[in-house]
Coordinates of C-alpha atoms and ligand atoms in Angstrom, one line a residue:
M11 CA 88.1 77.5 178.4
Q12 CA 91.5 77.0 178.4
W13 CA 91.7 74.2 176.6
G14 CA 89.4 75.8 173.4
S15 CA 91.5 79.4 172.9
T16 CA 94.7 76.6 172.7
A17 CA 93.3 74.5 170.2
L18 CA 92.1 77.7 168.5
A19 CA 95.5 79.1 168.4
F20 CA 97.2 75.8 167.3
Y21 CA 94.2 76.0 164.7
E22 CA 95.0 79.0 163.6
V23 CA 98.6 78.5 163.2
G24 CA 98.2 75.3 161.2
A25 CA 95.7 77.2 159.1
A26 CA 98.4 80.2 158.4
A27 CA 101.2 77.3 157.8
L28 CA 98.5 75.3 155.1
A29 CA 98.4 79.1 153.7
A30 CA 101.8 79.7 153.5
S31 CA 102.7 76.4 152.1
V32 CA 100.3 76.8 149.3
A33 CA 100.9 80.0 148.4
T34 CA 104.5 79.0 148.0
L35 CA 103.6 75.3 146.1
R36 CA 101.7 78.0 143.9
K37 CA 104.8 80.3 143.4
R38 CA 107.1 77.3 142.5
L39 CA 104.6 76.2 140.4
E40 CA 103.8 79.1 138.8
L41 CA 108.0 78.9 137.9
S42 CA 108.3 75.8 137.2
Q43 CA 105.4 76.6 134.3
A44 CA 107.9 79.5 132.9
K45 CA 110.6 76.9 132.8
Y46 CA 111.5 75.4 128.9
P47 CA 110.5 72.7 128.9
S48 CA 113.7 70.6 128.3
L49 CA 117.2 70.4 129.9
A50 CA 118.1 73.1 128.8
G51 CA 115.5 74.7 130.3
H52 CA 115.8 73.2 133.8
A53 CA 119.2 74.2 134.8
R54 CA 119.9 72.6 138.1
I55 CA 118.8 69.0 136.9
A56 CA 120.7 69.1 133.7
R57 CA 123.9 70.1 136.6
R58 CA 122.6 66.7 138.2
L59 CA 122.2 64.8 135.2
A60 CA 125.7 66.0 133.7
R61 CA 127.2 63.4 136.9
F62 CA 125.3 60.7 136.2
V63 CA 126.7 60.2 132.4
P64 CA 129.6 58.0 132.3
F65 CA 131.9 57.7 129.3
Y66 CA 131.4 55.4 127.5
E67 CA 132.8 54.3 123.6
Y68 CA 132.2 52.4 120.4
S69 CA 134.5 49.7 119.7
P70 CA 136.2 50.0 116.4
E71 CA 133.7 47.7 114.6
R72 CA 130.7 49.8 116.6
F73 CA 132.3 53.6 115.6
F74 CA 131.1 52.2 111.6
C75 CA 127.6 51.3 112.7
S76 CA 126.6 52.5 115.3
D77 CA 123.0 53.2 113.8
G78 CA 123.2 49.2 112.8
A79 CA 124.5 49.5 109.1
P80 CA 125.1 46.9 107.0
R81 CA 128.2 45.4 107.1
D82 CA 128.7 46.7 102.9
I83 CA 127.6 50.2 104.4
A84 CA 130.0 49.9 107.4
E85 CA 133.1 49.0 105.2
R86 CA 132.5 51.7 102.2
R87 CA 132.4 54.4 105.8
R88 CA 135.5 53.0 107.3
A89 CA 138.0 53.1 104.5
A90 CA 136.4 56.5 103.6
F91 CA 138.0 57.5 107.1
E92 CA 141.2 55.6 106.3
E93 CA 141.2 57.7 103.5
L94 CA 140.2 61.2 105.2
S95 CA 142.4 60.3 107.1
Q96 CA 145.6 60.2 105.2
I97 CA 144.8 63.2 103.1
Y98 CA 144.6 65.3 106.9
R99 CA 147.8 63.1 107.9
A100 CA 150.0 64.5 104.0
R101 CA 147.9 68.0 104.2
F102 CA 148.0 69.3 107.8
A103 CA 151.5 67.7 108.6
E104 CA 152.9 70.7 110.5
T105 CA 149.7 72.0 111.2
I106 CA 148.8 68.8 113.6
R107 CA 152.0 68.3 115.2
C108 CA 152.3 71.4 116.3
T109 CA 148.4 71.3 118.1
A110 CA 149.4 67.2 119.2
A111 CA 152.4 69.5 121.3
A112 CA 151.3 72.4 122.1
A113 CA 147.9 70.5 123.4
Q114 CA 150.1 69.3 126.6
T115 CA 150.5 72.9 128.4
L116 CA 147.6 74.6 126.3
S117 CA 144.4 73.1 129.1
D118 CA 142.0 74.9 126.2
L119 CA 143.2 73.0 123.2
Q120 CA 142.7 70.1 125.4
F121 CA 138.9 70.9 125.9
T122 CA 138.7 72.8 122.0
G123 CA 140.1 69.0 121.1
T124 CA 138.3 66.4 123.1
Y125 CA 134.5 68.8 122.5
R126 CA 134.4 68.3 118.4
V127 CA 132.3 65.3 118.3
P128 CA 129.9 63.5 120.5
F129 CA 132.0 61.3 123.1
Q130 CA 131.0 57.8 121.8
Y131 CA 133.1 58.7 118.8
R132 CA 136.1 60.7 120.1
S133 CA 138.9 58.8 120.7
L134 CA 138.7 57.1 117.1
V135 CA 138.5 60.6 116.0
R136 CA 140.8 62.0 117.7
A137 CA 143.3 59.3 116.7
H138 CA 142.5 59.6 112.6
L139 CA 141.9 63.1 112.4
P140 CA 143.8 64.9 114.8
S141 CA 142.7 68.7 115.8
A142 CA 144.9 71.1 113.3
S143 CA 144.3 74.3 115.5
F144 CA 147.4 76.6 114.4
V145 CA 147.0 79.2 111.8
A146 CA 150.3 81.2 110.5
S147 CA 147.7 84.5 108.3
S148 CA 145.3 85.3 107.0
H149 CA 144.3 87.2 104.0
G150 CA 140.6 88.4 102.4
V151 CA 138.4 85.8 103.8
T152 CA 140.8 83.0 103.9
L153 CA 143.8 81.6 106.2
T154 CA 146.7 80.0 106.0
D155 CA 147.7 77.0 108.0
L156 CA 150.8 76.1 109.0
D157 CA 150.9 73.7 105.9
G158 CA 150.6 76.2 103.7
N159 CA 147.2 75.2 102.5
A160 CA 144.5 78.2 102.2
S161 CA 140.9 77.8 103.4
Y162 CA 137.7 80.1 103.6
D163 CA 137.4 81.7 106.6
L164 CA 134.0 80.5 108.3
T165 CA 134.8 80.8 112.2
G166 CA 134.8 84.7 112.2
S167 CA 136.5 84.7 114.7
Y168 CA 133.4 84.2 117.3
G169 CA 132.1 86.8 115.9
V170 CA 134.3 89.4 116.3
N171 CA 135.0 89.8 112.7
L172 CA 132.5 91.6 111.1
L173 CA 134.5 93.9 108.3
G174 CA 136.8 90.9 107.2
N175 CA 140.5 90.2 108.6
D176 CA 142.6 92.6 106.7
F177 CA 140.5 95.7 107.6
Y178 CA 141.1 94.5 111.8
K179 CA 144.4 95.0 110.4
G180 CA 144.4 98.1 109.8
T181 CA 142.6 98.9 112.4
I182 CA 144.9 97.7 115.1
E183 CA 148.0 99.3 113.2
R184 CA 146.4 102.6 112.6
G185 CA 145.3 102.9 116.2
A186 CA 148.4 101.8 117.4
A187 CA 150.3 104.3 115.2
R188 CA 147.7 106.7 117.1
V189 CA 148.4 106.1 120.7
R190 CA 152.4 105.4 120.3
E191 CA 153.3 108.4 122.2
L192 CA 151.2 107.8 124.8
G193 CA 152.2 103.9 125.0
P194 CA 150.5 101.8 127.7
V195 CA 149.8 104.0 130.0
L196 CA 146.6 103.2 132.0
G197 CA 144.6 105.2 135.0
S198 CA 144.9 108.6 132.9
Y199 CA 143.2 108.2 129.5
H200 CA 144.2 108.9 125.8
P201 CA 142.0 111.6 124.5
V202 CA 140.1 108.9 122.2
V203 CA 138.6 107.5 125.0
A204 CA 136.0 110.5 125.6
E205 CA 135.3 109.8 121.5
N206 CA 134.8 107.0 121.8
A207 CA 132.2 106.9 124.2
Q208 CA 130.7 110.0 122.8
M209 CA 130.4 107.5 119.5
L210 CA 128.8 105.3 121.4
R211 CA 125.8 107.1 122.9
A212 CA 125.5 108.2 119.9
I213 CA 124.9 104.3 118.4
S214 CA 123.0 103.3 121.1
G215 CA 120.6 106.2 122.2
L216 CA 122.0 106.3 125.4
D217 CA 123.7 108.5 128.1
E218 CA 126.3 107.1 129.3
V219 CA 130.1 104.8 128.6
S220 CA 131.8 102.1 130.5
F221 CA 134.3 100.0 129.1
H222 CA 135.6 97.0 130.2
M223 CA 137.9 94.3 129.2
S224 CA 135.9 91.1 128.1
G225 CA 132.2 90.2 126.8
T226 CA 131.7 88.8 129.9
E227 CA 132.9 91.2 132.5
A228 CA 130.6 94.1 130.7
V229 CA 127.3 91.1 131.6
M230 CA 128.7 91.2 134.8
Q231 CA 129.0 95.1 135.1
A232 CA 125.4 95.4 133.7
V233 CA 123.1 93.2 135.7
R234 CA 125.3 94.3 138.9
L235 CA 124.6 97.9 138.3
A236 CA 120.8 96.4 137.6
R237 CA 121.0 94.8 141.1
Y238 CA 122.8 98.2 142.6
H239 CA 119.4 100.4 141.8
T240 CA 117.0 98.6 142.3
R241 CA 118.0 96.8 145.1
R242 CA 116.7 93.3 143.7
S243 CA 118.5 90.1 143.7
H244 CA 117.9 88.0 140.8
V245 CA 118.3 88.0 137.6
V246 CA 116.3 86.3 134.4
C247 CA 118.2 84.8 131.4
F248 CA 116.1 82.7 128.6
S249 CA 117.2 78.7 128.6
G250 CA 120.5 78.5 126.2
A251 CA 120.9 82.0 126.0
Y252 CA 125.1 82.6 126.2
H253 CA 126.2 85.6 128.2
G254 CA 129.8 85.0 128.9
W255 CA 130.9 82.7 131.2
W256 CA 130.6 84.6 134.4
S257 CA 128.5 81.7 137.2
D258 CA 125.2 84.0 137.2
V259 CA 124.4 84.1 133.8
Q260 CA 125.9 80.1 133.4
P261 CA 123.6 78.3 135.7
G262 CA 123.3 74.7 133.8
I263 CA 126.4 72.3 132.9
G264 CA 129.7 74.4 132.6
N265 CA 129.0 75.5 135.7
P266 CA 130.7 74.0 139.1
L267 CA 128.2 76.1 140.8
A268 CA 124.6 76.4 141.3
A269 CA 123.3 80.1 140.4
R270 CA 121.2 80.6 142.9
Q271 CA 120.1 83.9 142.3
T272 CA 119.5 83.2 138.0
Y273 CA 116.3 82.3 136.9
M274 CA 116.3 81.1 134.0
L275 CA 113.3 81.2 132.2
R276 CA 111.6 80.7 129.1
E277 CA 111.9 82.5 126.1
L278 CA 108.2 83.5 123.7
S279 CA 106.7 82.4 126.3
D280 CA 103.5 84.7 128.2
S281 CA 104.1 82.3 131.5
T282 CA 107.5 84.6 131.4
L283 CA 105.7 88.1 131.8
W284 CA 103.3 85.9 134.5
I285 CA 106.7 85.8 136.6
L286 CA 108.2 88.9 135.5
R287 CA 104.8 90.5 136.6
K288 CA 104.1 88.8 140.1
R289 CA 107.8 88.4 141.8
R290 CA 109.3 91.5 143.3
N291 CA 112.7 90.3 143.6
I292 CA 113.6 90.4 140.4
A293 CA 116.6 93.2 139.1
C294 CA 117.0 92.5 135.1
V295 CA 116.0 90.3 132.5
L296 CA 119.0 89.7 130.3
I297 CA 118.2 89.2 126.4
N298 CA 120.6 87.0 123.7
P299 CA 119.4 88.6 120.8
L300 CA 121.2 85.7 118.8
Q301 CA 118.7 83.3 120.5
A302 CA 116.1 84.6 118.0
M303 CA 117.6 82.5 116.2
H304 CA 116.7 79.0 118.2
P305 CA 114.9 80.6 121.1
N306 CA 115.1 78.2 124.3
V307 CA 117.9 76.4 122.9
A308 CA 121.4 76.3 123.5
P309 CA 124.0 77.6 121.0
P310 CA 124.6 74.7 118.2
S311 CA 127.7 72.2 118.9
D312 CA 129.3 69.0 116.7
S313 CA 129.8 67.9 120.0
A314 CA 126.1 67.2 121.1
L315 CA 125.4 66.3 117.7
I316 CA 123.8 63.1 117.7
D317 CA 121.1 63.1 115.7
S318 CA 119.5 65.6 113.0
G319 CA 117.3 66.9 115.5
R320 CA 119.0 71.0 115.9
N321 CA 116.8 73.3 114.5
A322 CA 116.8 77.0 113.5
R323 CA 114.5 79.4 111.9
F324 CA 114.7 83.2 112.8
D325 CA 111.3 85.1 112.7
R326 CA 112.1 88.8 113.0
A327 CA 108.5 90.2 113.6
R328 CA 107.9 87.6 116.1
Y329 CA 111.2 88.2 117.8
A330 CA 110.7 92.2 117.7
D331 CA 107.2 91.0 119.1
W332 CA 108.2 89.6 122.2
L333 CA 111.0 92.5 123.1
K334 CA 108.0 94.8 122.9
Q335 CA 106.2 92.6 125.4
L336 CA 109.1 92.5 127.5
R337 CA 109.8 96.2 127.4
A338 CA 106.6 96.7 128.4
V339 CA 106.5 94.3 131.4
C340 CA 110.3 95.7 132.5
T341 CA 108.7 98.9 132.2
E342 CA 106.0 98.3 134.3
R343 CA 107.7 96.2 136.9
G344 CA 111.2 98.6 137.6
I345 CA 112.9 95.9 135.5
V346 CA 116.1 96.3 133.9
L347 CA 115.7 95.6 130.5
I348 CA 119.1 94.5 129.0
F349 CA 120.7 93.7 125.8
D350 CA 123.6 91.5 125.4
E351 CA 124.6 92.7 121.8
V352 CA 128.4 91.6 122.3
F353 CA 128.2 89.4 119.3
V354 CA 124.8 91.2 117.7
G355 CA 126.1 94.4 117.9
F356 CA 127.1 95.9 114.6
R357 CA 126.3 92.2 113.1
L358 CA 122.7 93.5 112.2
A359 CA 122.2 97.6 111.4
K360 CA 124.8 100.0 112.8
G361 CA 122.4 100.4 115.7
G362 CA 122.3 97.1 116.5
A363 CA 119.7 94.7 117.7
Q364 CA 117.7 97.4 119.1
E365 CA 117.7 99.4 115.6
Y366 CA 117.0 96.3 114.1
F367 CA 114.3 95.2 116.5
G368 CA 113.3 98.4 117.4
V369 CA 113.0 98.2 120.3
R370 CA 115.4 100.2 123.4
A371 CA 116.8 98.8 126.4
D372 CA 117.6 100.1 129.6
L373 CA 121.3 98.9 129.4
V374 CA 123.4 97.4 126.5
T375 CA 126.6 95.4 126.3
Y376 CA 129.1 95.5 123.2
G377 CA 132.2 93.9 122.8
K378 CA 134.0 91.1 120.2
T379 CA 134.0 93.5 117.2
L380 CA 133.9 96.8 118.9
G381 CA 137.0 96.5 119.7
G382 CA 138.1 97.0 116.3
G383 CA 140.0 93.0 116.5
L384 CA 141.6 94.1 120.2
P385 CA 139.6 92.5 123.5
V386 CA 137.1 94.7 124.8
G387 CA 133.7 94.6 126.7
V388 CA 131.4 98.0 127.3
V389 CA 128.4 99.1 129.0
C390 CA 126.0 102.2 127.5
G391 CA 122.9 102.5 129.9
R392 CA 120.8 105.5 131.2
H393 CA 122.6 107.8 133.4
E394 CA 120.7 106.9 136.4
L395 CA 121.6 103.2 136.0
M396 CA 124.8 103.8 135.3
K397 CA 125.4 105.7 138.2
R398 CA 127.8 103.8 140.9
F399 CA 127.5 105.8 144.0
S400 CA 124.6 107.5 146.3
D401 CA 124.5 111.2 146.5
E402 CA 123.2 110.6 149.9
R403 CA 125.1 107.1 151.3
P404 CA 129.3 108.1 150.3
A405 CA 129.5 104.5 151.6
D406 CA 126.8 103.4 149.6
I407 CA 129.0 102.7 146.3
C408 CA 128.5 99.7 143.1
L409 CA 132.6 99.2 142.5
A410 CA 134.0 98.0 139.0
R411 CA 137.1 98.4 137.8
G412 CA 139.8 96.3 135.9
T413 CA 143.5 97.5 135.1
F414 CA 143.0 97.0 131.6
N415 CA 140.3 99.3 131.1
S416 CA 140.4 102.0 128.5
H417 CA 143.6 100.7 127.0
P418 CA 145.1 103.3 124.8
Y419 CA 145.8 100.3 122.0
V420 CA 142.3 99.4 122.6
M421 CA 140.6 102.2 122.5
A422 CA 142.3 103.4 119.7
A423 CA 141.4 100.4 118.0
M424 CA 137.6 101.2 118.5
N425 CA 137.7 104.8 117.6
E426 CA 139.1 103.7 114.3
F427 CA 136.6 101.2 113.6
L428 CA 133.9 103.9 115.3
H429 CA 135.1 105.9 112.0
A430 CA 135.0 103.6 109.7
L431 CA 131.2 102.6 110.4
E432 CA 130.8 106.5 108.9
A433 CA 131.8 105.5 105.5
P434 CA 129.1 105.7 102.8
Q435 CA 129.8 102.3 101.8
I436 CA 129.0 100.5 105.3
D437 CA 126.0 102.4 105.1
A438 CA 125.3 100.7 101.3
L439 CA 126.5 97.1 103.2
Y440 CA 124.1 97.7 106.2
R441 CA 121.3 98.8 103.9
D442 CA 121.3 95.6 102.0
L443 CA 122.7 92.8 104.6
D444 CA 119.6 91.0 105.1
N445 CA 118.4 90.0 101.3
V446 CA 122.6 90.1 100.4
W447 CA 122.7 86.8 103.2
N448 CA 119.1 85.6 102.7
A449 CA 119.7 85.5 98.8
R450 CA 123.3 83.1 99.7
A451 CA 121.5 80.9 102.0
D452 CA 118.4 80.5 99.7
A453 CA 121.3 79.9 96.7
L454 CA 123.2 77.4 99.3
N455 CA 120.3 75.0 99.6
A456 CA 119.0 75.4 96.5
L457 CA 122.0 73.8 95.3
L458 CA 121.8 71.2 98.3
A459 CA 118.3 70.5 97.2
A460 CA 119.6 69.4 93.4
A461 CA 122.2 67.5 94.9
D462 CA 119.4 65.0 97.1
L463 CA 121.4 66.4 100.0
P464 CA 119.9 65.9 104.0
V465 CA 121.7 69.1 104.5
R466 CA 119.9 73.1 105.0
V467 CA 121.5 76.1 106.4
A468 CA 119.6 78.3 108.2
N469 CA 120.6 81.6 108.9
M470 CA 120.0 85.0 110.7
S471 CA 121.6 87.7 108.7
S472 CA 125.8 86.2 108.6
I473 CA 125.3 83.8 111.2
W474 CA 124.8 80.4 110.0
T475 CA 123.4 76.9 111.3
V476 CA 123.6 73.7 109.7
C477 CA 120.8 71.5 109.7
Y478 CA 119.8 67.9 109.1
T479 CA 116.6 66.6 107.4
E480 CA 117.4 63.2 107.7
P481 CA 117.5 61.4 111.0
S482 CA 121.2 60.1 111.4
R483 CA 124.2 60.0 114.0
Y484 CA 127.5 60.3 112.0
N485 CA 125.9 64.9 111.2
W486 CA 129.5 65.7 113.1
M487 CA 131.5 63.9 109.9
L488 CA 130.4 67.1 107.7
Q489 CA 133.2 69.2 109.5
Y490 CA 136.1 66.8 108.3
Y491 CA 135.1 66.4 104.9
L492 CA 134.6 70.8 104.7
R493 CA 138.3 71.4 106.2
T494 CA 139.0 68.7 103.3
E495 CA 137.5 71.1 101.0
G496 CA 139.4 74.4 102.6
L497 CA 136.6 75.6 104.6
M498 CA 137.3 76.0 108.2
L499 CA 134.9 76.6 110.6
S500 CA 135.8 76.9 114.7
W501 CA 135.5 74.1 117.3
I502 CA 132.3 73.6 117.5
G503 CA 132.0 72.3 113.7
T504 CA 129.0 72.7 112.1
G505 CA 126.7 74.4 114.6
R506 CA 128.1 78.2 113.7
V507 CA 129.5 79.5 110.9
I508 CA 129.9 82.9 111.4
F509 CA 130.9 84.9 107.5
S510 CA 132.9 88.7 107.9
L511 CA 131.0 90.9 105.3
D512 CA 133.7 91.4 102.9
Y513 CA 133.0 88.2 101.1
S514 CA 132.2 89.3 97.5
D515 CA 129.8 87.2 95.4
A516 CA 132.4 85.2 93.8
D517 CA 133.5 83.8 97.4
F518 CA 130.9 82.9 97.9
R519 CA 129.8 80.7 95.3
A520 CA 133.7 78.9 95.5
I521 CA 132.0 78.2 99.1
A522 CA 129.1 76.9 97.7
D523 CA 130.4 74.5 95.4
R524 CA 132.8 73.6 98.0
F525 CA 129.9 72.6 100.5
V526 CA 128.4 70.9 98.0
A527 CA 131.5 68.7 97.2
A528 CA 132.0 68.3 101.0
A529 CA 128.3 66.9 101.7
S530 CA 128.1 65.2 98.6
A531 CA 131.4 63.3 99.7
M532 CA 129.7 62.5 102.7
K533 CA 126.8 60.9 101.2
R534 CA 128.9 58.8 99.2
D535 CA 131.1 57.8 101.6
G536 CA 127.6 56.0 103.5
W537 CA 127.6 58.3 106.6
W538 CA 123.8 59.4 105.3
W539 CA 122.6 55.7 105.1
R540 CA 119.4 55.6 106.8
D541 CA 116.8 53.3 108.9
A542 CA 113.6 53.6 107.1
A543 CA 112.5 53.5 110.3
A544 CA 115.0 55.5 112.0
T545 CA 113.7 59.0 113.5
N546 CA 115.6 61.1 115.6
R547 CA 114.1 60.4 118.7
S548 CA 114.6 57.1 118.3
I549 CA 117.8 57.7 118.1
R550 CA 118.1 59.9 121.2
R551 CA 116.2 56.8 122.6
A552 CA 118.5 54.4 121.8
V553 CA 121.7 56.3 123.3
L554 CA 119.9 57.0 126.5
K555 CA 119.2 53.5 126.9
E556 CA 123.4 53.1 126.2
I557 CA 123.7 55.6 129.1
I558 CA 121.2 54.0 131.3
A559 CA 122.8 50.4 130.9
H560 CA 126.9 51.9 131.4
R561 CA 125.6 53.9 134.2
V562 CA 124.5 50.6 136.0
S563 CA 127.0 48.4 134.5
K564 CA 129.6 50.9 136.0
L565 CA 127.2 51.0 139.8
R566 CA 127.8 46.7 139.2
G567 CA 131.1 46.9 138.8
A568 CA 131.8 49.9 142.1
V569 CA 129.8 46.6 143.9
Ligands
PLP628 C1 126.0 87.3 123.9 C2 127.3 86.9 124.5 N1 127.7 87.6 125.2 C3 128.6 87.6 126.1 C4 129.9 87.2 126.0 C5 131.0 87.0 126.7 O1 132.0 87.7 126.0 P1 133.9 87.8 126.1 O2 134.1 86.4 125.2 O3 134.1 88.3 125.1 O4 133.7 87.1 127.3 C6 129.9 86.2 124.6 C7 130.9 85.5 123.7 O5 130.3 84.9 122.6 C8 128.6 86.4 123.4 O6 128.2 85.7 123.0

């Protein structure tokens, strides 16, 4: 009898343990189904694998025929590379000199100078086509470097430059004049702060506003508030989406630590909606509407351009539908829906992505252009979510500070920006925005097709990315041809082309002609020669084989 009841107890404990492990396994499986099947969708695996990628590079001979190009093509490429290098050194002499000197002390320059092209090619590129990262002035839609060369500005100042550099010179100057009497006094507010809050309330359709110093900080605060009010731990963000460089929203490569309270899930997926319905620990869902251009894929950068697999296609209706589904699940489950509009806010519509996609968020973050040219981050939200303390529990607070928050000069430039949005011509600009930029993208694509060039652009309004239609290992060279034609990109190269809205049709025609000239020169120089059997897949496989071979030989060398 005694033995029988002990055995029964064991059996019951065993059965309970088994049931618990099956339940845990099922939860794990559900979670993994809601992840995008790529490294971008699996942050931990990506971070682990990244440690095993060894540095190796192509010899000066292989550099020109890493795709198996025949000798004559490799020679043509080499001659063109040398010619381009001479043009660079002559035309950008002072700018290059200054960049190289500053890079010794500016860590950021060392990083951006290194990550411009796939690492296998970088030493030769850096030696022959060195970075020229300084500019002396801006006028209209052009930037002038230290050698006096004017180039069209396609950098968009990381998205800040929405209405043109001259516009922001004005907002900063007028703003500074308005707060000059107060100066840089912090802690107390200049009256423009209150007016900004009112104006942002109207624009966002939300009750309250808090000011921060950068987009990253605005996102930190929005997530912190969501955790505070829901008493839940986890944040959901989507594969590939950038939300600044705070650890919790950057679970993949680039963050030395694993983000343990972040679920990085698949966008536009029923499995994700399932997880949101099932899990009880989710405080918020963070959306970066820019991902609508390339859902689940990391922001495009030429340093990762080893083949022509980069793709983008913006489908407004599909993305709006997805946001509506997310909205419904978040409402049903008490999850805070955060729109991170730091990039797209004011670029798609005056009322931002909420207006553009017709979906309301609980919290919205803004930044970049909203500072009127000065650094800023903003959170707008419903009253009950923005509250930072509890009436019943005085020690229960959600702290958010920041010495420079509500800086009078920033607030005054912001105020100028917000007032400028009220002008009738800005209304007209917004009304026709998508038509104008879609037509421009179509026009450039028609020119590229007519010239039989393997390049196309894809766009979400004034935010563009360059895609490549034939498998190639050398697409990253286009950034150097574009610079030679007077088109300036940011360090991520052809991945992001960001236009300010002051580009006239004539400016745009000039850009399009230069773009076609650059791509034609690149084609003439043999960079797009192609082995008929090559595919993007075969290129990726070949690179993977190289990586494994180098890893193995390094391990052997270490033994
Ligand atoms: C969507 C989004 N969120 C947050 C940030 C971070 O903003 P900041 O660079 O001002 O910290 C960025 C920056 O590019 C962004 O695009």
